[in-house]
Tab-separated table of N, CA, C and O in Angstrom:
chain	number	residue	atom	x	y	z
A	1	UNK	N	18.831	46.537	-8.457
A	1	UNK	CA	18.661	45.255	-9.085
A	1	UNK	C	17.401	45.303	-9.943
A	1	UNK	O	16.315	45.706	-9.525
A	2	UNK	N	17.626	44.874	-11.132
A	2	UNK	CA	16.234	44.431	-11.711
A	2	UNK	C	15.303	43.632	-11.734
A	2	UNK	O	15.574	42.552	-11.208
A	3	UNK	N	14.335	43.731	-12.127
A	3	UNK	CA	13.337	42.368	-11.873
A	3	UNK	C	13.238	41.548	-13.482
A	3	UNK	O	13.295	42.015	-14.619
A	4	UNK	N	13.114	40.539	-13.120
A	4	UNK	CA	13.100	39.625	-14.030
A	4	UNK	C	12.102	39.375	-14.766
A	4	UNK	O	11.285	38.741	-14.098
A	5	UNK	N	11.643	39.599	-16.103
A	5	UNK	CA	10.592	39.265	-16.490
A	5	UNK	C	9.996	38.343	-17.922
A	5	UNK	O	10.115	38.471	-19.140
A	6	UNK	N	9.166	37.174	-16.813
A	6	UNK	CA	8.930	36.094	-17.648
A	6	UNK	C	7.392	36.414	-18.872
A	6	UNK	O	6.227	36.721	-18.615
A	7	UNK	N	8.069	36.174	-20.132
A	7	UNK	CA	6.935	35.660	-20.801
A	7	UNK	C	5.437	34.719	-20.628
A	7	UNK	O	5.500	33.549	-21.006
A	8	UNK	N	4.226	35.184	-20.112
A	8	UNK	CA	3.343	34.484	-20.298
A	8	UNK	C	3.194	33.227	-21.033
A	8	UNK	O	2.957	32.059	-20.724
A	9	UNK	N	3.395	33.806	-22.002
A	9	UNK	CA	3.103	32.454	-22.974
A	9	UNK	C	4.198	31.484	-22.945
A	9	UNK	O	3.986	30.412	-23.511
A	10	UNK	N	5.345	31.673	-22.378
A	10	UNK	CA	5.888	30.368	-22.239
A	10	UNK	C	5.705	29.613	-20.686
A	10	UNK	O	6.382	28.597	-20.531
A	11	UNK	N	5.079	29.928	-19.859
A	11	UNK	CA	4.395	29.598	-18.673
A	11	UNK	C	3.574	28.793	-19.017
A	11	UNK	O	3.399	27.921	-18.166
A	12	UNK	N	2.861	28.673	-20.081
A	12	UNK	CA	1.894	27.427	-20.590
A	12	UNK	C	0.317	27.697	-19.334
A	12	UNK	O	0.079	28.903	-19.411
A	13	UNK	N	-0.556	27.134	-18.475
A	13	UNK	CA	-1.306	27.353	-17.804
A	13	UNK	C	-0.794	26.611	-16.309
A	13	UNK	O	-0.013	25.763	-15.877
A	14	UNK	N	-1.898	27.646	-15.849
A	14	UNK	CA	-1.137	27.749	-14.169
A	14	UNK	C	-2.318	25.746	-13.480
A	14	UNK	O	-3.420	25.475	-13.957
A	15	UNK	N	-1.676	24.928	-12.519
A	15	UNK	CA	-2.478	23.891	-12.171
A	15	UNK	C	-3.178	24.784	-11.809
A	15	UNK	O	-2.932	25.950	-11.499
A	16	UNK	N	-4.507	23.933	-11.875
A	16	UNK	CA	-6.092	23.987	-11.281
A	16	UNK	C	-5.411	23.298	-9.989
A	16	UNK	O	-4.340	22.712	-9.836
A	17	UNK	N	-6.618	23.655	-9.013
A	17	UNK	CA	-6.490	23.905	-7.181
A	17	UNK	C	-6.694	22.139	-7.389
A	17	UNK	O	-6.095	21.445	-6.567
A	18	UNK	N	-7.445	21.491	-8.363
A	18	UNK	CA	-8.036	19.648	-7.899
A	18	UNK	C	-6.345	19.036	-8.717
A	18	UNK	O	-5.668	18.097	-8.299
A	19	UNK	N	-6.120	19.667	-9.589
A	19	UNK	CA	-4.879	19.364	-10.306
A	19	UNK	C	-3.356	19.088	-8.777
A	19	UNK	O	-2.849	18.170	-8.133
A	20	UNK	N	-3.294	20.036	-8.871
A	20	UNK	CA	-2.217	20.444	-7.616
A	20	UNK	C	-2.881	19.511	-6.327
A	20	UNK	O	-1.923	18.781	-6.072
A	21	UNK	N	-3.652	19.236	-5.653
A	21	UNK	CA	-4.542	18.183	-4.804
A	21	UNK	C	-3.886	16.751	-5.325
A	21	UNK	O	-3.043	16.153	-4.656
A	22	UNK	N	-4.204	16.447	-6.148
A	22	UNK	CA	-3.952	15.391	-7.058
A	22	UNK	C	-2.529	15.567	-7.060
A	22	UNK	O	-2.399	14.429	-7.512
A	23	UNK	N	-1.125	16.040	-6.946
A	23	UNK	CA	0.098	15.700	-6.951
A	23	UNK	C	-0.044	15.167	-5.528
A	23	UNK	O	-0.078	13.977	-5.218
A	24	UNK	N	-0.143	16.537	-4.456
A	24	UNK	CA	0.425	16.510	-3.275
A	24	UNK	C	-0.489	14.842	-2.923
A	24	UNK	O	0.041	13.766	-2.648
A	25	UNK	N	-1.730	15.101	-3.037
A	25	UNK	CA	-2.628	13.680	-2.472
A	25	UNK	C	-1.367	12.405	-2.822
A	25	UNK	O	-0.831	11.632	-2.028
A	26	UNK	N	-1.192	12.533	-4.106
A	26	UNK	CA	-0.745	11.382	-4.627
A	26	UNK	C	0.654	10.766	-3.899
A	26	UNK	O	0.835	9.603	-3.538
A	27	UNK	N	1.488	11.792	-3.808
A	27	UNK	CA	2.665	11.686	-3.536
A	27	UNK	C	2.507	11.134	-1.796
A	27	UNK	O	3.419	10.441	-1.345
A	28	UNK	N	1.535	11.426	-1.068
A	28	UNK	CA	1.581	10.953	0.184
A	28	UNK	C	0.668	9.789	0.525
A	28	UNK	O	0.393	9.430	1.670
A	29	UNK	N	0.215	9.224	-0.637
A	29	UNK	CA	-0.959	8.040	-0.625
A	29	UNK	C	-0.319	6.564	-0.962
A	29	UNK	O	-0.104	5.991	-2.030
A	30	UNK	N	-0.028	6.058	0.915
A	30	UNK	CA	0.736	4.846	0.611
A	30	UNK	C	-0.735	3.383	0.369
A	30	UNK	O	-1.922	3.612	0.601
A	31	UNK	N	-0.427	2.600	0.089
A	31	UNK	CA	-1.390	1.733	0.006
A	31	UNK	C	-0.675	0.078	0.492
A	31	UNK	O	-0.062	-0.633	-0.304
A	32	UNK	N	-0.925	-0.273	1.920
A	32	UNK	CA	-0.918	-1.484	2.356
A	32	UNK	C	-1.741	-2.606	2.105
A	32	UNK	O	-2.970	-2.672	2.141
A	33	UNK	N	-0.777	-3.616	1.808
A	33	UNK	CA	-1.645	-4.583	0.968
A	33	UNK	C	-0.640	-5.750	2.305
A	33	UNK	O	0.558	-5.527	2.482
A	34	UNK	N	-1.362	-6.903	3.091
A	34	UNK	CA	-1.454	-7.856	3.474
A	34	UNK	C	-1.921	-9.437	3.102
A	34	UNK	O	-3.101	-9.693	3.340
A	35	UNK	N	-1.360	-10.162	2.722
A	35	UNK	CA	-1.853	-11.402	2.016
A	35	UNK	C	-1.216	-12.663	2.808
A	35	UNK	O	0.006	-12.806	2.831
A	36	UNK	N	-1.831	-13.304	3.266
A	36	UNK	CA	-1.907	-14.474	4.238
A	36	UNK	C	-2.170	-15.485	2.774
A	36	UNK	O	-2.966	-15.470	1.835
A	37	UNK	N	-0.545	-16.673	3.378
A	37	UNK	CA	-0.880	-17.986	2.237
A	37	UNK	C	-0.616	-19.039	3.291
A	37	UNK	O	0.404	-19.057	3.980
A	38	UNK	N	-1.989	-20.259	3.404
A	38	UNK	CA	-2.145	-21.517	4.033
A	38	UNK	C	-1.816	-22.315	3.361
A	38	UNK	O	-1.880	-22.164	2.141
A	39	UNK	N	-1.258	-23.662	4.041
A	39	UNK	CA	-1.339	-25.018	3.747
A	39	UNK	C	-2.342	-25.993	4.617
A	39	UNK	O	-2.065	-25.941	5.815
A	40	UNK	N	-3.027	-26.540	4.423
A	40	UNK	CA	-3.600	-27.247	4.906
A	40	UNK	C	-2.913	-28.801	5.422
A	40	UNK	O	-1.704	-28.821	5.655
A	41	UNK	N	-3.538	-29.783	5.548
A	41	UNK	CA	-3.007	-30.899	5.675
A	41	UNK	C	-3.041	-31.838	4.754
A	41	UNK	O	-2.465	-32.905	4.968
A	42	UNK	N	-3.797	-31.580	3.434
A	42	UNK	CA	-3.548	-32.380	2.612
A	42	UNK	C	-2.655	-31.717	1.650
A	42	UNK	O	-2.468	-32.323	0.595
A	43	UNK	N	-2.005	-30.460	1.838
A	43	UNK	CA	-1.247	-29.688	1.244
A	43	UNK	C	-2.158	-29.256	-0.130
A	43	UNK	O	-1.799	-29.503	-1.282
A	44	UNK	N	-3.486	-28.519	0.268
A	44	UNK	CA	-4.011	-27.858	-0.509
A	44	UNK	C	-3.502	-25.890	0.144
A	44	UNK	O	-3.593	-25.390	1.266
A	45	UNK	N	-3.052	-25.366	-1.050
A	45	UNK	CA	-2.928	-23.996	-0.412
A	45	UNK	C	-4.309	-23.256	-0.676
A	45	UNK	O	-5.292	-23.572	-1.347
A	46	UNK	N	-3.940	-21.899	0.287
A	46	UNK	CA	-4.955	-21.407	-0.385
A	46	UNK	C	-4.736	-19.393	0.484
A	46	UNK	O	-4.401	-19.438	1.668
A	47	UNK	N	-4.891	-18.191	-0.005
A	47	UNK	CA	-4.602	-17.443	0.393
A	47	UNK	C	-5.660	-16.595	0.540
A	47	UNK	O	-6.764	-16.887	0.081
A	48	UNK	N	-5.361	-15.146	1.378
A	48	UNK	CA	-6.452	-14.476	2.292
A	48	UNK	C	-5.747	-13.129	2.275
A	48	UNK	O	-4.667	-12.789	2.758
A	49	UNK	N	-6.871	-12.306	1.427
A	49	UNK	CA	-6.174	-10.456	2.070
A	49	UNK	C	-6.667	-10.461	3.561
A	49	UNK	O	-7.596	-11.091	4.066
A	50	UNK	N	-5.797	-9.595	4.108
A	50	UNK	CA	-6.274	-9.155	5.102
A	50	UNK	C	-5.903	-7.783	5.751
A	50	UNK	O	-5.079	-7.087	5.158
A	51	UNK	N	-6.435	-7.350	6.902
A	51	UNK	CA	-6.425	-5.489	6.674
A	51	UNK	C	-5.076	-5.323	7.598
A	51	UNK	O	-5.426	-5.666	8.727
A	52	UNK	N	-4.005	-5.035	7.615
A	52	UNK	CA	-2.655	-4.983	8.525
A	52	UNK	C	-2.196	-3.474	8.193
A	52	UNK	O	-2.493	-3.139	7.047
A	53	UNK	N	-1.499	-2.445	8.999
A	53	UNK	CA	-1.239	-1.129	9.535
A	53	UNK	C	0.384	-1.747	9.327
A	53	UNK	O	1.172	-0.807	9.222
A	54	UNK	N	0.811	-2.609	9.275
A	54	UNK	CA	2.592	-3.029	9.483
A	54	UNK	C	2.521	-4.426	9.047
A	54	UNK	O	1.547	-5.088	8.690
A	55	UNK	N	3.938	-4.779	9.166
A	55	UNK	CA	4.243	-5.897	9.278
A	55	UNK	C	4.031	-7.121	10.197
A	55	UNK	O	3.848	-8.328	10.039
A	56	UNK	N	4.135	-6.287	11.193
A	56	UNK	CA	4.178	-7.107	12.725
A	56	UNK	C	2.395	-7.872	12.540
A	56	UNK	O	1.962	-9.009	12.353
A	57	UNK	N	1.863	-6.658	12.701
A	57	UNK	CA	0.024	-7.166	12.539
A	57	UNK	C	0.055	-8.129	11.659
A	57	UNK	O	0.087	-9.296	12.051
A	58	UNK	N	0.050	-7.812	10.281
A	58	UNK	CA	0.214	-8.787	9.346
A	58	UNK	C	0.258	-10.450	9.575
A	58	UNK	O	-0.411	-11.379	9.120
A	59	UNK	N	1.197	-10.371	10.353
A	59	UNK	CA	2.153	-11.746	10.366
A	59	UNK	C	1.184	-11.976	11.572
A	59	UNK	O	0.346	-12.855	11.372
A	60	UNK	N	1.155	-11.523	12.452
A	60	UNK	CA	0.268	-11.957	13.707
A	60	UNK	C	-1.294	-12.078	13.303
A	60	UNK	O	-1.976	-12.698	14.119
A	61	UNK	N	-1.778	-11.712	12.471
A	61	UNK	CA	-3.292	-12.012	11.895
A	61	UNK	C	-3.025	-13.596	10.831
A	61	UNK	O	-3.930	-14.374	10.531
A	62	UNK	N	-1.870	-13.705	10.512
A	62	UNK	CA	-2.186	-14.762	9.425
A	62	UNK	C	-1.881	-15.955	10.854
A	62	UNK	O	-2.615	-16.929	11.015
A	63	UNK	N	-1.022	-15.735	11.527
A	63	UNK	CA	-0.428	-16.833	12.337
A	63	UNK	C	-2.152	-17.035	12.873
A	63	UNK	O	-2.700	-18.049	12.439
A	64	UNK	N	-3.013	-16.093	13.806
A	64	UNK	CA	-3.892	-16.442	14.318
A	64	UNK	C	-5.072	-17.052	13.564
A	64	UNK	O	-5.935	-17.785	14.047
A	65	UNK	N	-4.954	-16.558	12.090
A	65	UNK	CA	-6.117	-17.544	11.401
A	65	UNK	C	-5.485	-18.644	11.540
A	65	UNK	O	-6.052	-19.454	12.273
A	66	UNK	N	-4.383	-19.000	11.038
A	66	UNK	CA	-4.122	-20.193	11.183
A	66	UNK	C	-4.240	-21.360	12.432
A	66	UNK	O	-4.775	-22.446	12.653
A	67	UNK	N	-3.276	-20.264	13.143
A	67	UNK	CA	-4.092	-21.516	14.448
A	67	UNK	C	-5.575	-21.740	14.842
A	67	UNK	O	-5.960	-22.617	15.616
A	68	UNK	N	-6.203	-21.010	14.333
A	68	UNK	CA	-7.801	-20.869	14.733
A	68	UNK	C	-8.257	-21.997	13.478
A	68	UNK	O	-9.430	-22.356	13.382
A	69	UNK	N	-7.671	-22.274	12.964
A	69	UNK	CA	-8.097	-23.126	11.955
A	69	UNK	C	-7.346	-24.898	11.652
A	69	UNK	O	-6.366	-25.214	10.978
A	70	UNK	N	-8.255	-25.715	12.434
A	70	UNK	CA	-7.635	-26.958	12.864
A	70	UNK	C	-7.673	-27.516	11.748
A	70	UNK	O	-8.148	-28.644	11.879
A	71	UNK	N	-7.351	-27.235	10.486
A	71	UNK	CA	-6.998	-28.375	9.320
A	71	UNK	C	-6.131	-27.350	8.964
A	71	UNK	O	-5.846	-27.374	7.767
A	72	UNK	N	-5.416	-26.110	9.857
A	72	UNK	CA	-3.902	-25.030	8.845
A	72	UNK	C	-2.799	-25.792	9.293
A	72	UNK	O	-2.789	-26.152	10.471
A	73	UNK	N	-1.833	-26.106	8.510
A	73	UNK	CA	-0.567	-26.761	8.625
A	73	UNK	C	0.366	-25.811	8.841
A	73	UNK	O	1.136	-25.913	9.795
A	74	UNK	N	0.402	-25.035	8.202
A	74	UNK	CA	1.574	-24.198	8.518
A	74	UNK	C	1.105	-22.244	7.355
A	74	UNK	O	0.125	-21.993	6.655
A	75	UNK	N	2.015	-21.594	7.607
A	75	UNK	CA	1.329	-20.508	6.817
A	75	UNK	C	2.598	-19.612	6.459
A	75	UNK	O	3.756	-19.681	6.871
A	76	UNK	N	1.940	-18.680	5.481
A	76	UNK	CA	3.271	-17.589	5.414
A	76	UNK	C	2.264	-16.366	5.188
A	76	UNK	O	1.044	-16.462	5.059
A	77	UNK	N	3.040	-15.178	5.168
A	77	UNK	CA	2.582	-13.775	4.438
A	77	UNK	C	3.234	-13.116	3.501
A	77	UNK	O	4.350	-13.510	3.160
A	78	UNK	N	2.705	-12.100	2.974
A	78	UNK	CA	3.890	-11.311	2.245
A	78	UNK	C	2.969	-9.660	2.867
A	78	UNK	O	1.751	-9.549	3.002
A	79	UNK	N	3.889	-8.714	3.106
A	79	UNK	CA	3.124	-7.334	3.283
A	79	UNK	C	4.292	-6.821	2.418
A	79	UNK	O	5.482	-7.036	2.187
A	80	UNK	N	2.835	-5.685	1.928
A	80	UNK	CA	3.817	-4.561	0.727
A	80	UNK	C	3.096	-2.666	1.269
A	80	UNK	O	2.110	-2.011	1.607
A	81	UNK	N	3.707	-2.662	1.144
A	81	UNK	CA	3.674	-0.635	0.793
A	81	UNK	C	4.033	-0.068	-0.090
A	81	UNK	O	5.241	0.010	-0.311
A	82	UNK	N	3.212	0.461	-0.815
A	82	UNK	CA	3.540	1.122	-2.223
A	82	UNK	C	2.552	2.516	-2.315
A	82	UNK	O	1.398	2.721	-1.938
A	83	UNK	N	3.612	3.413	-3.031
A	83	UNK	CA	2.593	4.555	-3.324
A	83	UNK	C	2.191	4.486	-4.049
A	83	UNK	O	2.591	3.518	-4.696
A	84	UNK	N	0.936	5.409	-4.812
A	84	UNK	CA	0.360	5.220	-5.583
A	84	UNK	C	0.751	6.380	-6.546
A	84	UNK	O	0.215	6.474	-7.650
């Protein structure tokens, strides 16, 4: 069998070691974002990041500000995961 042989110059340049870092990093770099939205009782809203690992946390950190907070009427969240 023969070996195959590629032209250099159409290889263009090989990634740099921070280049290649920078795919793999990227491709496995999720970013959780948590956002708590209140109503109050005069139905002023008003919303809150906060640091959540899931969903479940999320929702259980906004519920507990809220009850910890005797003028929260009611509340919601939204959680996202996105790569970067």
């Amino acid at each position: 069998m023969k070996k195959v042989q590629i032209n250099l110059v159409l290889m263009g340049t090989p990634l740099t070691e921070q280049e290649l870092k920078s795919i793999v990093g990227g491709s496995m770099a999720l970013v959780k974002s948590c956002t708590c939205y209140y109503t109050d009782n005069n139905g002023n809203e008003t919303s809150e990041a906060v640091e959540a690992d899931d969903e479940n946390t999320c929702s259980s950190k906004c519920k507990n500000n809220c009850d910890s907070d005797g003028a929260c009427e009611k509340y919601s969240y939204a959680y996202y995961v996105s790569n970067l």
